[in-house]
Amino acid sequence: MTANFLSLLFIVALMLVAVPPITYLERKVLGHMQQRPGPMVVGFHGLLQPLADAIKLIFKEDIIPRGADRLLFMFAPSFSVFGALLAASVVPIGFIQAVPLKSGLLFVMAMSAISIYALVLAGYASNSKYSFLGGMRAAAQVLGFELPLGFAVMAVVLLYGTLDFNEMVKWQQEHGWGILYQPIAFLLFLFMMVAEIGRPPFDLPEGESELVGGFHTEYSGMRFAAFYFGEYINIIVLSLVVSLLFLGGWSGPFADKYPLIGVIYHLLKAGFFIFLTFWLRATFPRYRFDQMLSIMWKIMLPVAIVNVFVAALQVFLLKL
Amino acid sequence: MNEVFFYFFAVLSLVFGLVAVTSRNIVRGGVALLGCFVSLGAVYFTVGAEFLGIVQVIVYGGAIIVLYLFALMTMDFATLKSEPIKMAIVAVGGALALTTSLLLFVGSSGIAESVKPSISGAEDIAVPMFFKFLLPFEAVSVLLLIATVGAVAIGRRED
């Protein structure tokens, strides 16, 4: 019980502490990919930039626009952090797991679905047309990616025969990484993951070129920061989940003897996927709204459904 | 400890349900309905049916309420008027539902103590569903297919 509680404290602290450095890294990576240095002014090579941002956000005036739905406007950002942190609480990092849940994978998906409400409600409550359109896009995006994501996950779950993260890693330690068996599910999951956290090329709800900033046009100060925290915690959590599902989580050489090395392996694998989201942002232009929906419904969903049959065949033929 | 959480979330879901029905602002009502579903999911957790709780949150909280909100936000509520007779019919229906649930509650109060939930994981639901109750399961899926086709037919009617 105390071990669980300590793990919970560790995971929540890790999630909250990791966000500012990740924003710094993102800006640096983006900068260098676009042949510019990124933040350089505050501290050595801009290292204190996240701190400066935090101070600015804390002291900024908290504005509630006239005509906004005050209650929903104030509560909407909390959905973002709430869902993301609850999802983080069931994900094991190496041997550190706060809540060992039998259906952990499903729980993560449920909580990620909850955090989408932040965008939808913020869009509605701001009473501004840019925010509203952003919120509508967020709602439509959920309806787009939820089904293919569910089927992509279903293929892996069929293969492993469990929803428990620990059992999945155990399976992969015996049979080899999941990506070898289900490369298509891996690609589908990556695609949907990017759509789920609303990162480019799927940042339609924000779309600064056409919607100014979408759902967070009217927000300022710490309420604005709450959206960022939710988004980045979601990135971390889903990166951890991808590496659990497809890259064997904390498995690797010497990980059995020294569990701490397993934690480092897992964080490194997740770190690669966090980097990947920056990379995608620097590489791809944003999809148009109708393009996004038709990709999801006409291409991804059929591929994902066929992939479930492939997974069933694998289980049947290979006697896994 | 579990009982405290059980009653907390049970009361919370009732309160959210009441807010959902009585709220004048329909989007707020939708959000309250979301709160109701999520706390109902938490109630399932407190009695040990964790899979059911998660499915409750994914299906109702994740997909259905988003769809509701999406539709509600695009509707024009200025054209809606209050209709007393229809309200009266709804009120009668609500009262009937309430008495039925009270009767059920009183009738099952003796049983409830002996029932222990034995469906915590996915397998506990899947195995009976796909072996023992396969026919009803398939019948329900056909029913859903009919409903989907019907909805598409109504939605695409050209006039």
XYZ file of C-alpha atoms in Angstrom:
479
model
C 0.000 0.000 0.000
C 2.748 2.471 0.899
C 4.670 1.376 -2.185
C 1.638 2.208 -4.301
C 1.265 5.568 -2.639
C 4.942 6.409 -3.161
C 4.647 5.339 -6.804
C 1.630 7.592 -7.215
C 3.524 10.538 -5.745
C 6.503 9.773 -7.992
C 4.409 9.521 -11.147
C 2.373 12.664 -10.505
C 5.527 14.597 -9.607
C 7.322 13.263 -12.687
C 4.450 14.278 -14.951
C 4.221 17.782 -13.530
C 7.980 18.381 -13.370
C 8.680 16.956 -16.824
C 6.355 19.326 -18.680
C 8.418 22.561 -18.581
C 11.670 20.902 -19.786
C 9.712 19.169 -22.545
C 8.343 22.480 -23.802
C 11.910 23.802 -23.826
C 13.165 20.735 -25.697
C 10.349 21.050 -28.189
C 11.229 24.630 -28.995
C 14.919 23.760 -29.297
C 14.263 20.738 -31.537
C 11.836 22.690 -33.707
C 14.288 25.553 -33.922
C 17.207 23.419 -35.055
C 15.036 21.555 -37.543
C 14.116 24.927 -39.051
C 17.779 26.071 -39.043
C 17.438 28.614 -36.247
C 18.745 28.371 -32.669
C 15.418 28.427 -30.777
C 15.237 30.178 -27.372
C 18.676 31.618 -26.536
C 18.174 34.702 -24.375
C 17.167 33.548 -20.875
C 20.040 31.677 -19.243
C 22.689 29.530 -20.961
C 21.261 28.602 -24.389
C 17.821 29.616 -23.116
C 17.770 26.953 -20.396
C 15.760 29.152 -18.018
C 13.115 29.881 -20.652
C 10.496 27.500 -19.133
C 10.945 29.226 -15.774
C 10.434 32.622 -17.372
C 7.337 31.314 -19.143
C 5.948 29.960 -15.867
C 6.487 33.276 -14.072
C 4.826 35.124 -16.927
C 1.822 32.775 -16.934
C 1.370 32.948 -13.160
C 1.375 36.738 -13.049
C -0.728 37.276 -16.143
C -4.221 38.659 -15.616
C -6.909 35.988 -15.573
C -9.533 37.196 -18.043
C -13.064 35.864 -18.355
C -14.607 37.333 -21.490
C -17.972 39.080 -21.330
C -20.754 36.818 -22.559
C -18.833 33.658 -21.665
C -20.471 30.825 -19.772
C -18.513 31.602 -16.586
C -18.864 28.239 -14.838
C -17.930 26.117 -17.842
C -15.226 28.588 -18.839
C -13.553 28.232 -15.462
C -13.869 24.448 -15.246
C -13.055 23.450 -18.835
C -9.227 23.569 -18.508
C -9.315 21.313 -15.453
C -10.743 18.441 -17.523
C -7.516 18.435 -19.499
C -5.201 17.931 -16.503
C -7.709 15.705 -14.679
C -7.972 13.171 -17.503
C -4.263 13.177 -18.255
C -3.168 12.658 -14.630
C -5.739 9.909 -14.022
C -4.470 8.119 -17.129
C -0.901 8.502 -15.857
C -1.808 6.872 -12.544
C -2.352 3.391 -14.046
C 0.617 3.342 -16.446
C 3.605 1.428 -15.074
C 7.069 2.943 -15.578
C 9.367 -0.029 -15.152
C 8.512 -1.527 -11.772
C 6.861 1.706 -10.596
C 3.097 1.434 -10.872
C 0.647 3.311 -8.693
C -2.601 1.507 -9.501
C -2.192 -2.039 -10.831
C -5.410 -2.264 -12.805
C -6.429 -5.407 -14.697
C -7.910 -3.355 -17.551
C -5.249 -0.640 -17.488
C -5.125 -0.108 -21.254
C -8.863 0.546 -21.438
C -8.642 2.917 -18.486
C -5.997 5.007 -20.266
C -8.232 5.206 -23.330
C -11.239 6.227 -21.242
C -9.356 8.977 -19.454
C -7.844 10.328 -22.666
C -11.397 10.527 -23.987
C -12.377 12.567 -20.918
C -9.594 15.084 -21.439
C -10.968 15.922 -24.916
C -13.924 17.600 -23.174
C -11.572 20.382 -22.127
C -11.291 21.478 -25.753
C -14.972 21.035 -26.601
C -16.244 22.851 -23.514
C -13.641 25.606 -23.693
C -14.692 26.216 -27.271
C -18.319 26.443 -26.321
C -17.927 28.465 -23.119
C -15.677 31.182 -24.580
C -18.538 32.552 -26.680
C -16.161 33.432 -29.490
C -16.559 32.103 -32.996
C -12.922 31.042 -33.351
C -13.034 29.126 -30.096
C -16.381 27.646 -30.980
C -15.190 26.347 -34.345
C -12.118 24.918 -32.614
C -14.311 23.121 -30.099
C -16.507 21.711 -32.841
C -13.460 20.459 -34.679
C -12.212 18.807 -31.497
C -15.541 16.995 -31.088
C -15.528 15.841 -34.720
C -11.917 14.724 -34.390
C -12.841 12.510 -31.453
C -15.554 10.880 -33.527
C -12.932 10.373 -36.240
C -10.068 8.750 -34.364
C -11.823 6.815 -31.587
C -12.932 3.897 -33.758
C -9.672 3.252 -35.659
C -7.766 3.628 -32.377
C -10.049 1.100 -30.723
C -9.570 -1.420 -33.526
C -5.799 -0.888 -33.629
C -5.629 -1.574 -29.904
C -7.979 -4.550 -30.281
C -5.498 -6.285 -32.613
C -2.727 -6.054 -30.017
C -5.005 -7.091 -27.191
C -6.024 -10.166 -29.193
C -2.387 -11.046 -29.634
C -1.450 -10.646 -25.963
C -4.763 -11.896 -24.619
C -4.768 -9.332 -21.810
C -5.502 -5.692 -20.992
C -2.963 -5.581 -18.165
C 0.259 -3.693 -18.971
C 2.419 -5.977 -16.849
C 1.121 -9.108 -18.579
C 1.752 -7.491 -21.957
C 5.393 -6.850 -21.136
C 5.721 -10.398 -19.792
C 4.329 -11.738 -23.093
C 6.798 -9.649 -25.073
C 9.706 -10.829 -22.941
C 8.829 -14.393 -23.937
C 7.869 -13.958 -27.587
C 9.634 -10.804 -28.755
C 8.437 -7.246 -29.217
C 4.890 -6.589 -30.380
C 6.013 -4.405 -33.273
C 7.429 -7.526 -34.974
C 4.016 -9.170 -34.947
C 1.805 -6.145 -35.506
C 3.639 -3.423 -37.463
C 0.384 -2.139 -38.952
C -1.247 -1.776 -35.558
C 1.872 0.105 -34.432
C 1.628 2.603 -37.286
C -2.118 3.001 -36.801
C -1.645 3.588 -33.082
C 1.046 6.214 -33.708
C -1.213 7.984 -36.191
C -4.200 7.975 -33.845
C -2.042 8.926 -30.887
C -0.985 12.115 -32.653
C -4.639 12.829 -33.456
C -5.654 12.129 -29.873
C -3.243 14.622 -28.344
C -4.095 17.105 -31.085
C -0.551 17.637 -32.293
C 0.399 18.604 -35.826
C -0.547 17.410 -38.442
C -3.790 16.924 -36.470
C -3.889 20.199 -34.537
C -7.124 21.180 -36.261
C -8.812 22.481 -33.079
C -6.019 25.054 -32.709
C -5.253 25.792 -36.365
C -3.592 29.175 -35.805
C -3.603 30.070 -39.502
C -7.390 29.838 -39.839
C -8.789 29.849 -36.269
C -6.294 32.228 -34.577
C -5.750 29.721 -31.764
C -9.025 27.842 -31.657
C -10.260 26.796 -28.257
C -7.594 28.690 -26.303
C -8.071 32.049 -28.024
C -9.840 33.541 -25.004
C -7.769 31.964 -22.235
C -4.915 33.576 -20.355
C -2.671 32.930 -17.385
C -2.796 29.616 -15.564
C -6.013 28.467 -17.216
C -4.171 28.648 -20.508
C -1.253 26.785 -18.930
C -3.630 24.023 -17.804
C -4.336 23.152 -21.441
C -0.617 22.885 -22.059
C -0.070 20.716 -19.013
C -2.860 18.389 -20.094
C -1.544 18.177 -23.636
C 2.049 17.437 -22.646
C 1.111 14.961 -19.908
C -0.998 13.197 -22.512
C 2.024 13.069 -24.813
C 4.139 11.511 -22.059
C 1.453 9.003 -21.056
C 0.696 7.881 -24.598
C 4.410 7.617 -25.415
C 4.818 5.361 -22.377
C 1.824 3.328 -23.552
C 3.157 2.908 -27.113
C 6.469 1.655 -25.826
C 4.607 -0.738 -23.502
C 2.393 -2.058 -26.269
C 4.882 -2.420 -29.088
C 8.473 -2.007 -27.881
C 8.445 -4.296 -24.886
C 8.167 -1.599 -22.218
C 10.967 -2.059 -19.726
C 12.326 -5.290 -21.217
C 15.923 -5.269 -22.424
C 19.347 -6.592 -21.466
C 20.011 -6.720 -17.692
C 16.522 -5.360 -16.957
C 15.573 -8.550 -15.086
C 18.430 -8.280 -12.594
C 18.368 -4.526 -12.076
C 14.796 -3.161 -12.243
C 16.123 0.401 -12.239
C 17.682 -0.159 -15.675
C 14.229 -1.235 -16.844
C 12.826 2.129 -15.770
C 15.540 3.874 -17.776
C 14.867 1.696 -20.839
C 11.184 2.495 -20.636
C 11.748 6.238 -20.274
C 14.208 6.195 -23.196
C 11.734 4.390 -25.428
C 9.009 6.849 -24.447
C 11.439 9.708 -25.005
C 11.867 8.607 -28.610
C 8.128 8.906 -29.197
C 8.013 12.301 -27.509
C 10.772 13.363 -29.903
C 8.747 11.891 -32.751
C 5.832 14.234 -32.022
C 8.209 17.223 -32.292
C 9.609 15.784 -35.500
C 6.157 15.374 -37.010
C 5.323 18.931 -36.043
C 8.361 20.240 -37.864
C 7.764 18.064 -40.924
C 4.101 17.922 -41.883
C 1.604 20.629 -42.798
C -1.803 20.489 -41.123
C -4.496 18.339 -42.686
C -7.641 20.047 -43.847
C -10.753 19.179 -41.842
C -12.491 17.055 -44.504
C -9.169 15.380 -45.352
C -8.726 14.369 -41.716
C -12.214 12.867 -41.482
C -11.977 10.996 -44.782
C -8.536 9.602 -43.892
C -9.900 8.357 -40.575
C -13.138 6.868 -41.837
C -12.248 5.705 -45.342
C -8.661 4.508 -44.960
C -7.698 3.987 -41.338
C -10.886 2.301 -40.139
C -11.005 -0.425 -42.885
C -7.267 -1.063 -42.493
C -7.689 -1.376 -38.726
C -10.618 -3.788 -39.071
C -8.729 -6.002 -41.533
C -5.777 -5.878 -39.154
C -7.921 -7.334 -36.379
C -8.578 -10.347 -38.614
C -4.845 -10.615 -39.294
C -4.188 -10.619 -35.565
C -6.811 -13.325 -35.050
C -5.142 -15.417 -37.792
C -1.759 -14.934 -36.135
C -3.120 -16.138 -32.817
C -4.788 -19.086 -34.537
C -1.892 -20.166 -36.767
C 1.082 -19.461 -34.525
C -0.680 -20.849 -31.429
C 0.486 -17.840 -29.429
C -13.317 2.790 3.105
C -14.905 1.376 -0.051
C -18.367 2.088 1.305
C -17.537 5.744 1.844
C -16.530 6.061 -1.792
C -19.540 4.057 -2.907
C -21.996 6.400 -1.185
C -20.037 9.471 -2.214
C -20.134 8.600 -5.900
C -23.699 7.306 -5.712
C -24.888 10.625 -4.275
C -22.707 12.510 -6.754
C -24.256 10.695 -9.705
C -27.754 11.445 -8.378
C -26.912 15.127 -7.953
C -25.423 15.329 -11.459
C -28.445 13.518 -12.831
C -30.774 16.041 -11.190
C -28.733 18.941 -12.546
C -28.805 17.346 -16.009
C -32.598 17.203 -15.973
C -33.310 20.579 -14.388
C -30.619 22.708 -16.004
C -31.960 25.500 -18.227
C -28.751 25.707 -20.249
C -28.745 22.549 -22.326
C -24.970 22.299 -22.803
C -24.504 22.536 -19.044
C -27.095 19.780 -18.798
C -24.962 17.693 -21.154
C -21.878 18.272 -19.010
C -23.832 17.294 -15.897
C -24.880 14.107 -17.684
C -21.199 13.437 -18.338
C -20.525 13.893 -14.616
C -23.387 11.514 -13.866
C -21.978 8.805 -16.152
C -18.430 9.159 -14.865
C -19.487 8.965 -11.222
C -21.647 5.945 -12.102
C -18.493 4.395 -13.544
C -16.759 5.157 -10.247
C -19.620 3.417 -8.413
C -18.926 0.285 -10.478
C -15.288 0.564 -9.447
C -16.159 0.711 -5.757
C -18.106 -2.558 -5.952
C -15.254 -4.278 -7.780
C -16.633 -4.341 -11.337
C -13.731 -2.394 -12.801
C -14.164 -3.484 -16.432
C -17.794 -2.405 -16.418
C -16.829 0.937 -14.888
C -14.228 1.624 -17.557
C -16.586 0.612 -20.355
C -19.220 2.895 -18.869
C -16.812 5.841 -19.036
C -15.510 4.996 -22.540
C -18.875 4.372 -24.157
C -21.074 6.940 -22.463
C -18.517 9.474 -21.351
C -16.211 9.181 -24.342
C -18.355 8.800 -27.411
C -22.013 9.443 -26.676
C -21.757 12.703 -24.772
C -19.332 14.118 -27.353
C -21.911 13.293 -30.002
C -24.669 14.913 -27.910
C -22.649 18.058 -27.306
C -21.680 18.210 -30.973
C -25.349 18.074 -31.960
C -26.532 20.397 -29.171
C -23.998 23.087 -30.049
C -25.189 23.244 -33.646
C -28.875 23.481 -32.753
C -30.782 26.725 -32.593
C -32.498 26.926 -29.227
C -34.216 30.255 -29.808
C -36.919 28.421 -31.777
C -37.681 25.974 -28.966
C -40.717 26.725 -26.776
C -41.949 25.113 -23.598
C -44.919 22.822 -24.166
C -46.935 22.201 -20.982
C -48.924 19.158 -22.203
C -45.867 17.300 -23.409
C -44.132 18.257 -20.150
C -47.053 16.734 -18.230
C -46.729 13.479 -20.183
C -43.009 13.376 -19.491
C -43.680 14.081 -15.803
C -46.141 11.165 -15.606
C -43.595 8.899 -17.281
C -40.929 10.060 -14.851
C -43.182 9.390 -11.872
C -43.943 5.882 -13.177
C -40.230 5.211 -13.658
C -39.541 6.442 -10.138
C -42.186 4.213 -8.535
C -40.987 1.216 -10.547
C -37.414 1.761 -9.472
C -38.542 2.211 -5.849
C -40.493 -1.065 -6.054
C -37.453 -2.764 -7.567
C -35.278 -1.294 -4.842
C -37.575 -2.486 -2.058
C -38.002 -5.892 -3.685
C -34.315 -6.479 -4.208
C -33.101 -5.085 -0.891
C -33.044 -8.595 0.544
C -31.131 -9.995 -2.410
C -28.546 -7.250 -2.590
C -26.713 -8.402 0.502
C -26.016 -11.870 -0.849
C -24.942 -10.733 -4.334
C -21.208 -10.414 -4.753
C -19.984 -9.016 -8.070
C -17.891 -11.657 -9.799
C -17.289 -9.688 -12.996
C -14.204 -7.596 -12.477
C -12.144 -8.287 -15.609
C -12.887 -8.450 -19.329
C -12.794 -12.259 -19.417
C -15.548 -12.572 -16.829
C -17.874 -10.758 -19.204
C -16.560 -12.075 -22.510
C -16.672 -15.792 -21.733
C -20.390 -15.967 -20.837
C -21.222 -13.517 -23.596
C -19.591 -15.486 -26.391
C -20.359 -18.999 -25.156
C -23.386 -19.178 -22.923
C -25.339 -16.193 -24.273
C -24.133 -16.173 -27.878
C -27.602 -16.196 -29.450
C -28.983 -13.187 -27.506
C -25.724 -11.373 -28.205
C -26.051 -11.928 -31.950
C -29.740 -11.009 -31.837
C -28.849 -7.705 -30.168
C -26.225 -6.988 -32.833
C -28.810 -7.571 -35.576
C -31.151 -5.214 -33.729
C -28.443 -2.550 -33.621
C -27.791 -3.038 -37.332
C -31.484 -2.506 -38.057
C -31.448 0.664 -35.964
C -28.359 1.952 -37.810
C -29.871 1.284 -41.225
C -33.103 2.940 -40.093
C -31.246 6.014 -38.839
C -29.396 6.346 -42.139
C -32.652 5.927 -44.080
C -34.399 8.632 -42.044
C -31.376 10.932 -42.131
C -30.998 10.755 -45.906
C -34.636 11.338 -46.795
C -34.820 13.919 -49.556
C -37.768 16.246 -49.838
